[in-house]
mmCIF file of C-alpha atoms in Angstrom:
data_model
loop_
_atom_site.group_PDB
_atom_site.id
_atom_site.type_symbol
_atom_site.label_atom_id
_atom_site.label_comp_id
_atom_site.label_asym_id
_atom_site.label_seq_id
_atom_site.Cartn_x
_atom_site.Cartn_y
_atom_site.Cartn_z
ATOM 1 C CA UNK A 71 -11.498 -13.962 1.646
ATOM 2 C CA UNK A 72 -11.465 -17.774 1.734
ATOM 3 C CA UNK A 73 -7.944 -18.072 0.282
ATOM 4 C CA UNK A 74 -6.479 -15.617 2.793
ATOM 5 C CA UNK A 75 -7.996 -17.547 5.708
ATOM 6 C CA UNK A 76 -6.861 -20.869 4.294
ATOM 7 C CA UNK A 77 -3.228 -19.815 3.731
ATOM 8 C CA UNK A 78 -3.039 -18.021 7.082
ATOM 9 C CA UNK A 79 -3.989 -21.351 8.659
ATOM 10 C CA UNK A 80 -1.324 -23.188 6.628
ATOM 11 C CA UNK A 81 1.231 -20.559 7.742
ATOM 12 C CA UNK A 82 0.354 -21.056 11.425
ATOM 13 C CA UNK A 83 0.622 -24.844 11.163
ATOM 14 C CA UNK A 84 3.932 -24.794 9.258
ATOM 15 C CA UNK A 85 5.425 -22.172 11.542
ATOM 16 C CA UNK A 86 4.772 -24.329 14.593
ATOM 17 C CA UNK A 87 5.364 -27.835 13.194
ATOM 18 C CA UNK A 88 8.039 -27.089 10.560
ATOM 19 C CA UNK A 89 7.187 -30.248 8.607
ATOM 20 C CA UNK A 90 8.952 -31.394 5.427
ATOM 21 C CA UNK A 91 12.088 -29.320 6.012
ATOM 22 C CA UNK A 92 14.332 -31.715 4.074
ATOM 23 C CA UNK A 93 11.798 -32.172 1.272
ATOM 24 C CA UNK A 94 11.363 -28.412 0.901
ATOM 25 C CA UNK A 95 15.149 -28.031 0.633
ATOM 26 C CA UNK A 96 15.119 -30.537 -2.229
ATOM 27 C CA UNK A 97 12.212 -28.702 -3.842
ATOM 28 C CA UNK A 98 14.298 -25.482 -3.671
ATOM 29 C CA UNK A 99 17.180 -27.318 -5.349
ATOM 30 C CA UNK A 100 15.228 -28.584 -8.376
ATOM 31 C CA UNK A 101 13.484 -25.243 -8.844
ATOM 32 C CA UNK A 102 16.795 -23.371 -8.626
ATOM 33 C CA UNK A 103 18.192 -25.682 -11.330
ATOM 34 C CA UNK A 104 15.227 -24.759 -13.530
ATOM 35 C CA UNK A 105 15.832 -21.048 -12.917
ATOM 36 C CA UNK A 106 19.533 -21.462 -13.740
ATOM 37 C CA UNK A 107 18.529 -23.058 -17.023
ATOM 38 C CA UNK A 108 15.791 -20.636 -17.982
ATOM 39 C CA UNK A 109 16.617 -17.252 -16.485
ATOM 40 C CA UNK A 110 17.496 -14.708 -19.163
ATOM 41 C CA UNK A 111 21.249 -14.063 -19.421
ATOM 42 C CA UNK A 112 21.089 -10.374 -18.569
ATOM 43 C CA UNK A 113 20.188 -9.435 -14.982
ATOM 44 C CA UNK A 114 16.578 -8.376 -14.473
ATOM 45 C CA UNK A 115 15.568 -5.061 -13.072
ATOM 46 C CA UNK A 116 12.423 -6.168 -11.251
ATOM 47 C CA UNK A 117 11.227 -9.702 -10.534
ATOM 48 C CA UNK A 118 7.849 -10.710 -9.131
ATOM 49 C CA UNK A 119 7.430 -13.996 -7.274
ATOM 50 C CA UNK A 120 3.733 -14.853 -7.078
ATOM 51 C CA UNK A 121 3.856 -16.477 -3.630
ATOM 52 C CA UNK A 122 6.362 -16.786 -0.794
ATOM 53 C CA UNK A 123 5.601 -20.296 0.435
ATOM 54 C CA UNK A 124 9.081 -21.524 -0.651
ATOM 55 C CA UNK A 125 10.714 -18.719 1.325
ATOM 56 C CA UNK A 126 8.430 -19.355 4.301
ATOM 57 C CA UNK A 127 8.983 -23.129 4.454
ATOM 58 C CA UNK A 128 12.730 -23.174 3.680
ATOM 59 C CA UNK A 129 15.322 -20.914 2.058
ATOM 60 C CA UNK A 130 13.258 -20.596 -1.104
ATOM 61 C CA UNK A 131 14.229 -19.035 -4.407
ATOM 62 C CA UNK A 132 14.340 -15.366 -3.385
ATOM 63 C CA UNK A 133 18.049 -15.295 -2.432
ATOM 64 C CA UNK A 134 18.960 -16.745 -5.837
ATOM 65 C CA UNK A 135 16.618 -14.320 -7.621
ATOM 66 C CA UNK A 136 18.066 -11.418 -5.614
ATOM 67 C CA UNK A 137 21.508 -12.297 -6.985
ATOM 68 C CA UNK A 138 20.137 -11.865 -10.517
ATOM 69 C CA UNK A 139 17.835 -8.845 -10.136
ATOM 70 C CA UNK A 140 17.809 -5.377 -8.632
ATOM 71 C CA UNK A 141 14.459 -5.793 -6.899
ATOM 72 C CA UNK A 142 12.549 -8.942 -5.966
ATOM 73 C CA UNK A 143 8.916 -8.475 -4.976
ATOM 74 C CA UNK A 144 7.330 -11.336 -3.026
ATOM 75 C CA UNK A 145 3.551 -11.540 -3.260
ATOM 76 C CA UNK A 146 1.251 -13.642 -1.123
ATOM 77 C CA UNK A 147 -2.443 -13.715 -0.324
ATOM 78 C CA UNK A 148 -1.574 -14.516 3.325
ATOM 79 C CA UNK A 149 -0.203 -11.774 5.529
ATOM 80 C CA UNK A 150 0.985 -14.387 8.033
ATOM 81 C CA UNK A 151 2.968 -16.172 5.333
ATOM 82 C CA UNK A 152 4.657 -12.864 4.442
ATOM 83 C CA UNK A 153 5.438 -12.087 8.085
ATOM 84 C CA UNK A 154 6.977 -15.544 8.467
ATOM 85 C CA UNK A 155 9.569 -14.883 5.738
ATOM 86 C CA UNK A 156 12.566 -13.763 7.699
ATOM 87 C CA UNK A 157 15.582 -15.102 5.836
ATOM 88 C CA UNK A 158 15.564 -12.724 2.882
ATOM 89 C CA UNK A 159 15.816 -9.098 3.901
ATOM 90 C CA UNK A 160 15.955 -7.841 0.311
ATOM 91 C CA UNK A 161 12.532 -9.299 -0.553
ATOM 92 C CA UNK A 162 9.880 -6.554 -0.911
ATOM 93 C CA UNK A 163 6.706 -8.094 0.486
ATOM 94 C CA UNK A 164 3.161 -7.342 -0.709
ATOM 95 C CA UNK A 165 -0.115 -8.997 0.339
ATOM 96 C CA UNK A 166 -2.338 -9.472 -2.702
ATOM 97 C CA UNK A 167 -4.196 -12.006 -4.813
ATOM 98 C CA UNK A 168 -2.461 -13.161 -8.005
ATOM 99 C CA UNK A 169 -5.819 -12.774 -9.798
ATOM 100 C CA UNK A 170 -5.797 -9.026 -9.061
ATOM 101 C CA UNK A 171 -2.196 -7.839 -9.127
ATOM 102 C CA UNK A 172 -1.591 -4.487 -7.415
ATOM 103 C CA UNK A 173 0.997 -3.215 -9.891
ATOM 104 C CA UNK A 174 1.070 -0.805 -12.809
ATOM 105 C CA UNK A 175 1.204 -2.210 -16.332
ATOM 106 C CA UNK A 176 4.641 -3.378 -17.544
ATOM 107 C CA UNK A 177 6.262 -3.197 -14.088
ATOM 108 C CA UNK A 178 8.331 -6.408 -14.235
ATOM 109 C CA UNK A 179 11.017 -7.983 -16.444
ATOM 110 C CA UNK A 180 10.367 -11.389 -14.990
ATOM 111 C CA UNK A 181 7.575 -13.182 -13.140
ATOM 112 C CA UNK A 182 8.415 -16.404 -11.310
ATOM 113 C CA UNK A 183 5.302 -18.372 -10.415
ATOM 114 C CA UNK A 184 6.146 -21.571 -8.640
ATOM 115 C CA UNK A 185 3.010 -23.643 -8.023
ATOM 116 C CA UNK A 186 0.849 -20.650 -7.116
ATOM 117 C CA UNK A 187 -1.743 -20.710 -9.870
ATOM 118 C CA UNK A 188 -2.752 -24.336 -9.274
ATOM 119 C CA UNK A 189 -4.477 -23.471 -5.998
ATOM 120 C CA UNK A 190 -7.640 -21.770 -7.234
ATOM 121 C CA UNK A 191 -11.056 -23.487 -7.205
ATOM 122 C CA UNK A 192 -11.453 -23.382 -10.984
ATOM 123 C CA UNK A 193 -9.410 -22.877 -14.144
ATOM 124 C CA UNK A 194 -11.027 -19.432 -14.442
ATOM 125 C CA UNK A 195 -8.700 -18.367 -11.599
ATOM 126 C CA UNK A 196 -5.674 -19.608 -13.528
ATOM 127 C CA UNK A 197 -6.847 -17.761 -16.657
ATOM 128 C CA UNK A 198 -7.407 -14.550 -14.714
ATOM 129 C CA UNK A 199 -3.970 -14.752 -13.057
ATOM 130 C CA UNK A 200 -2.225 -15.379 -16.411
ATOM 131 C CA UNK A 201 -3.929 -12.312 -17.888
ATOM 132 C CA UNK A 202 -2.785 -10.250 -14.915
ATOM 133 C CA UNK A 203 0.791 -11.551 -15.213
ATOM 134 C CA UNK A 204 0.826 -10.666 -18.920
ATOM 135 C CA UNK A 205 -0.340 -7.147 -18.017
ATOM 136 C CA UNK A 206 2.410 -6.494 -15.442
ATOM 137 C CA UNK A 207 5.191 -7.907 -17.643
ATOM 138 C CA UNK A 208 6.987 -5.408 -19.827
ATOM 139 C CA UNK A 209 7.195 -6.215 -23.559
ATOM 140 C CA UNK A 210 10.016 -8.757 -23.887
ATOM 141 C CA UNK A 211 9.534 -9.789 -20.253
ATOM 142 C CA UNK A 212 9.249 -13.463 -19.325
ATOM 143 C CA UNK A 213 7.141 -15.720 -17.149
ATOM 144 C CA UNK A 214 8.632 -18.848 -15.565
ATOM 145 C CA UNK A 215 5.733 -20.951 -14.353
ATOM 146 C CA UNK A 216 5.288 -24.309 -12.686
ATOM 147 C CA UNK A 217 2.006 -25.952 -11.764
ATOM 148 C CA UNK A 218 0.482 -29.366 -11.056
ATOM 149 C CA UNK A 219 0.668 -31.550 -14.157
ATOM 150 C CA UNK A 220 -2.707 -33.218 -14.655
ATOM 151 C CA UNK A 221 -1.318 -35.349 -17.504
ATOM 152 C CA UNK A 222 0.509 -37.305 -14.779
ATOM 153 C CA UNK A 223 -2.077 -39.917 -13.662
ATOM 154 C CA UNK A 224 -0.855 -39.856 -10.053
ATOM 155 C CA UNK A 225 -1.361 -36.086 -9.829
ATOM 156 C CA UNK A 226 -4.727 -36.329 -11.602
ATOM 157 C CA UNK A 227 -5.878 -39.028 -9.176
ATOM 158 C CA UNK A 228 -4.650 -37.107 -6.141
ATOM 159 C CA UNK A 229 -6.571 -34.026 -7.276
ATOM 160 C CA UNK A 230 -9.894 -35.825 -7.726
ATOM 161 C CA UNK A 231 -9.775 -37.751 -4.421
ATOM 162 C CA UNK A 232 -11.478 -36.080 -1.456
ATOM 163 C CA UNK A 233 -8.971 -33.746 0.210
ATOM 164 C CA UNK A 234 -9.881 -34.420 3.845
ATOM 165 C CA UNK A 235 -8.413 -37.956 4.245
ATOM 166 C CA UNK A 236 -5.357 -36.985 2.191
ATOM 167 C CA UNK A 237 -4.746 -34.028 4.485
ATOM 168 C CA UNK A 238 -5.328 -36.119 7.615
ATOM 169 C CA UNK A 239 -2.798 -38.747 6.533
ATOM 170 C CA UNK A 240 -0.248 -36.171 5.412
ATOM 171 C CA UNK A 241 -0.331 -37.289 1.754
ATOM 172 C CA UNK A 242 -0.938 -33.657 0.808
ATOM 173 C CA UNK A 243 0.287 -30.780 2.999
ATOM 174 C CA UNK A 244 -2.530 -28.398 1.992
ATOM 175 C CA UNK A 245 -5.552 -28.255 -0.286
ATOM 176 C CA UNK A 246 -4.845 -28.563 -4.026
ATOM 177 C CA UNK A 247 -6.722 -26.592 -6.685
ATOM 178 C CA UNK A 248 -7.644 -26.718 -10.357
ATOM 179 C CA UNK A 249 -4.863 -27.333 -12.859
ATOM 180 C CA UNK A 250 -4.448 -28.742 -16.355
ATOM 181 C CA UNK A 251 -2.218 -30.691 -18.727
ATOM 182 C CA UNK A 252 0.406 -29.325 -21.148
ATOM 183 C CA UNK A 253 -1.889 -28.730 -24.166
ATOM 184 C CA UNK A 254 -4.464 -26.800 -22.157
ATOM 185 C CA UNK A 255 -1.754 -24.753 -20.435
ATOM 186 C CA UNK A 256 -0.232 -23.758 -23.757
ATOM 187 C CA UNK A 257 -3.667 -22.588 -24.974
ATOM 188 C CA UNK A 258 -4.374 -20.628 -21.782
ATOM 189 C CA UNK A 259 -0.965 -18.925 -21.917
ATOM 190 C CA UNK A 260 -1.570 -18.056 -25.563
ATOM 191 C CA UNK A 261 -5.034 -16.663 -24.774
ATOM 192 C CA UNK A 262 -3.458 -14.449 -22.088
ATOM 193 C CA UNK A 263 -1.279 -12.838 -24.770
ATOM 194 C CA UNK A 264 1.979 -14.635 -23.989
ATOM 195 C CA UNK A 265 4.103 -16.806 -26.276
ATOM 196 C CA UNK A 266 5.305 -20.160 -24.985
ATOM 197 C CA UNK A 267 9.078 -20.443 -25.411
ATOM 198 C CA UNK A 268 9.587 -23.769 -23.637
ATOM 199 C CA UNK A 269 7.292 -26.311 -22.051
ATOM 200 C CA UNK A 270 8.653 -29.192 -20.020
ATOM 201 C CA UNK A 271 8.288 -30.967 -16.712
ATOM 202 C CA UNK A 272 9.826 -30.929 -13.258
ATOM 203 C CA UNK A 273 10.087 -33.280 -10.289
ATOM 204 C CA UNK A 274 10.113 -36.847 -11.544
ATOM 205 C CA UNK A 275 11.010 -38.826 -8.432
ATOM 206 C CA UNK A 276 8.120 -40.840 -6.955
ATOM 207 C CA UNK A 277 6.878 -38.132 -4.675
ATOM 208 C CA UNK A 278 5.086 -40.064 -1.937
ATOM 209 C CA UNK A 279 8.022 -42.373 -1.082
ATOM 210 C CA UNK A 280 10.444 -39.463 -1.474
ATOM 211 C CA UNK A 281 8.505 -37.275 0.963
ATOM 212 C CA UNK A 282 8.206 -40.217 3.382
ATOM 213 C CA UNK A 283 11.968 -40.892 3.132
ATOM 214 C CA UNK A 284 12.694 -37.187 3.706
ATOM 215 C CA UNK A 285 10.551 -37.319 6.850
ATOM 216 C CA UNK A 286 12.390 -40.399 8.160
ATOM 217 C CA UNK A 287 15.802 -38.927 7.394
ATOM 218 C CA UNK A 288 15.046 -35.446 8.774
ATOM 219 C CA UNK A 289 16.470 -36.161 12.272
ATOM 220 C CA UNK A 290 19.818 -36.975 10.621
ATOM 221 C CA UNK A 291 19.800 -33.887 8.426
ATOM 222 C CA UNK A 292 23.247 -32.556 7.581
ATOM 223 C CA UNK A 293 25.402 -31.610 4.568
ATOM 224 C CA UNK A 294 26.518 -35.193 3.892
ATOM 225 C CA UNK A 295 23.043 -36.667 4.071
ATOM 226 C CA UNK A 296 21.684 -33.907 1.859
ATOM 227 C CA UNK A 297 24.404 -34.541 -0.688
ATOM 228 C CA UNK A 298 23.644 -38.240 -1.239
ATOM 229 C CA UNK A 299 19.877 -38.030 -0.699
ATOM 230 C CA UNK A 300 19.442 -35.116 -3.120
ATOM 231 C CA UNK A 301 21.767 -36.752 -5.661
ATOM 232 C CA UNK A 302 19.584 -39.868 -5.574
ATOM 233 C CA UNK A 303 16.393 -37.892 -6.037
ATOM 234 C CA UNK A 304 17.858 -35.701 -8.748
ATOM 235 C CA UNK A 305 18.820 -38.744 -10.839
ATOM 236 C CA UNK A 306 15.087 -39.147 -11.550
ATOM 237 C CA UNK A 307 15.081 -35.777 -13.344
ATOM 238 C CA UNK A 308 16.623 -37.572 -16.352
ATOM 239 C CA UNK A 309 13.030 -38.693 -17.076
ATOM 240 C CA UNK A 310 12.398 -35.061 -18.055
ATOM 241 C CA UNK A 311 14.279 -35.779 -21.321
ATOM 242 C CA UNK A 312 12.166 -38.800 -22.193
ATOM 243 C CA UNK A 313 9.138 -38.682 -24.506
ATOM 244 C CA UNK A 314 7.091 -39.888 -21.525
ATOM 245 C CA UNK A 315 7.993 -36.805 -19.463
ATOM 246 C CA UNK A 316 4.424 -35.488 -19.297
ATOM 247 C CA UNK A 317 3.301 -38.758 -17.719
ATOM 248 C CA UNK A 318 5.951 -38.777 -14.984
ATOM 249 C CA UNK A 319 6.603 -35.113 -14.117
ATOM 250 C CA UNK A 320 4.712 -33.780 -11.094
ATOM 251 C CA UNK A 321 4.894 -30.215 -12.371
ATOM 252 C CA UNK A 322 4.532 -28.644 -15.769
ATOM 253 C CA UNK A 323 7.296 -26.080 -16.254
ATOM 254 C CA UNK A 324 6.668 -23.333 -18.758
ATOM 255 C CA UNK A 325 8.680 -20.402 -20.005
ATOM 256 C CA UNK A 326 6.686 -17.737 -21.865
ATOM 257 C CA UNK A 327 7.366 -14.276 -23.221
ATOM 258 C CA UNK A 328 5.305 -11.160 -23.678
ATOM 259 C CA UNK A 329 6.186 -10.174 -27.229
ATOM 260 C CA UNK A 330 4.805 -6.634 -27.299
ATOM 261 C CA UNK B 278 11.693 1.482 7.683
ATOM 262 C CA UNK B 279 8.902 2.418 5.313
ATOM 263 C CA UNK B 280 7.756 0.934 2.029
ATOM 264 C CA UNK B 281 10.737 0.808 -0.285
ATOM 265 C CA UNK B 282 10.598 3.630 -2.899
ATOM 266 C CA UNK B 283 11.167 1.133 -5.705
ATOM 267 C CA UNK B 284 8.038 -0.765 -4.629
ATOM 268 C CA UNK B 285 6.001 2.400 -4.145
ATOM 269 C CA UNK B 286 6.831 3.367 -7.711
ATOM 270 C CA UNK B 287 5.000 0.348 -9.169
ATOM 271 C CA UNK B 288 2.158 -0.241 -6.678
ATOM 272 C CA UNK B 289 -1.360 0.247 -8.032
ATOM 273 C CA UNK B 290 -4.907 -0.428 -6.927
ATOM 274 C CA UNK B 291 -5.681 -4.119 -7.586
ATOM 275 C CA UNK B 292 -9.222 -3.188 -8.643
ATOM 276 C CA UNK B 293 -8.768 -0.270 -11.059
ATOM 277 C CA UNK B 294 -4.961 -0.436 -11.587
ATOM 278 C CA UNK B 295 -4.550 3.276 -10.831
ATOM 279 C CA UNK B 296 -1.308 4.241 -9.026
ATOM 280 C CA UNK B 297 -1.699 4.590 -5.260
ATOM 281 C CA UNK B 298 -0.195 7.224 -2.973
ATOM 282 C CA UNK B 299 0.850 7.077 0.666
ATOM 283 C CA UNK B 300 -1.582 8.608 3.158
ATOM 284 C CA UNK B 301 -1.995 8.683 6.957
ATOM 285 C CA UNK B 302 1.733 9.088 7.604
ATOM 286 C CA UNK B 303 2.518 5.935 5.678
ATOM 287 C CA UNK B 304 -0.209 3.791 7.286
ATOM 288 C CA UNK B 305 -2.286 3.601 4.119
ATOM 289 C CA UNK B 306 -2.163 3.640 0.331
ATOM 290 C CA UNK B 307 -4.946 5.511 -1.432
ATOM 291 C CA UNK B 308 -6.281 4.992 -4.914
ATOM 292 C CA UNK B 309 -7.176 8.299 -6.564
ATOM 293 C CA UNK B 310 -9.761 6.642 -8.817
ATOM 294 C CA UNK B 311 -11.926 4.486 -6.518
ATOM 295 C CA UNK B 312 -10.871 6.100 -3.191
ATOM 296 C CA UNK B 313 -10.040 2.777 -1.597
ATOM 297 C CA UNK B 314 -7.393 3.054 1.122
ATOM 298 C CA UNK B 315 -5.290 -0.079 1.596
ATOM 299 C CA UNK B 316 -3.641 -0.577 4.985
ATOM 300 C CA UNK B 317 0.125 -0.855 5.439
ATOM 301 C CA UNK B 318 1.063 -3.087 8.368
ATOM 302 C CA UNK B 319 4.703 -3.461 9.424
ATOM 303 C CA UNK B 320 5.773 -2.030 6.068
ATOM 304 C CA UNK B 321 3.737 -4.663 4.202
ATOM 305 C CA UNK B 322 1.155 -3.116 1.853
ATOM 306 C CA UNK B 323 -2.070 -5.117 2.201
ATOM 307 C CA UNK B 324 -3.448 -4.746 -1.329
ATOM 308 C CA UNK B 325 -6.574 -6.858 -0.820
ATOM 309 C CA UNK B 326 -9.897 -5.150 -1.687
ATOM 310 C CA UNK B 327 -11.678 -6.707 1.326
ATOM 311 C CA UNK B 328 -9.084 -5.149 3.647
ATOM 312 C CA UNK B 329 -9.503 -1.668 2.158
ATOM 313 C CA UNK B 330 -11.728 1.114 3.446
ATOM 314 C CA UNK B 331 -13.416 3.505 1.026
ATOM 315 C CA UNK B 332 -12.865 7.162 1.831
ATOM 316 C CA UNK B 333 -14.517 9.963 -0.119
#
């Protein structure tokens, strides 16, 4: 399958070059903050994470999820990505495509999908994956989803430009896929049989300069540097409370529930 | 180490969603409905239809 080949290649490159280590650590931080805000109060029994790129490239979210759930299942379409996840021994790894989930109905209390479903060629892939997620959630179970926010003009422009030069210059680390804006996402989630509980945005710092700064600072990486650098980047998240949030957020962040 | 029992309990065929059972001394997972057998490599179930073999 094309996706498996593509993500195996990404895994090989990242394993050898280990790029963006500092940036990925910041990405983990903002996503963990979102989970802290949105995770249901009671511990979950089973959690599904729809890809393990976070855990492959840095610490990821699995250790935090493992502290709040009995079982965390990490899915990925790339076997090499799954093999490269070594830091989290409690993660149960499964190779599969999010558009065809290999689980029985109502298997999970929680599905965490962090920029997985914005990597398919068309929105049909996103629709299919949402339907599958709704199927494997138990009634009352929740989906926490992030994906590229096409209402942000920078993201929209990046996604229509030809990928090859962007990849060659390191502007994007891997090929992007089809995504949508907040209104469309709400409709797709609804059509999949889920109810949107909250819809917001994530990652408001200017991404290109931030990634470039992270690359320059990486040789000096340490607890002190992380503290002030991450604090500076996190200050931008205040834009998430502004009415303009859908124009500045890189990711849409959605919390949805399967009612019955 | 084999596939964790908790995971085995929820695994199903990605095509027909029927529960799968361990075969070949734990080296495969078989769907009773469509007879696909999915490989298990280093305890990782490879639940991709193009990786499966079909056994009658």
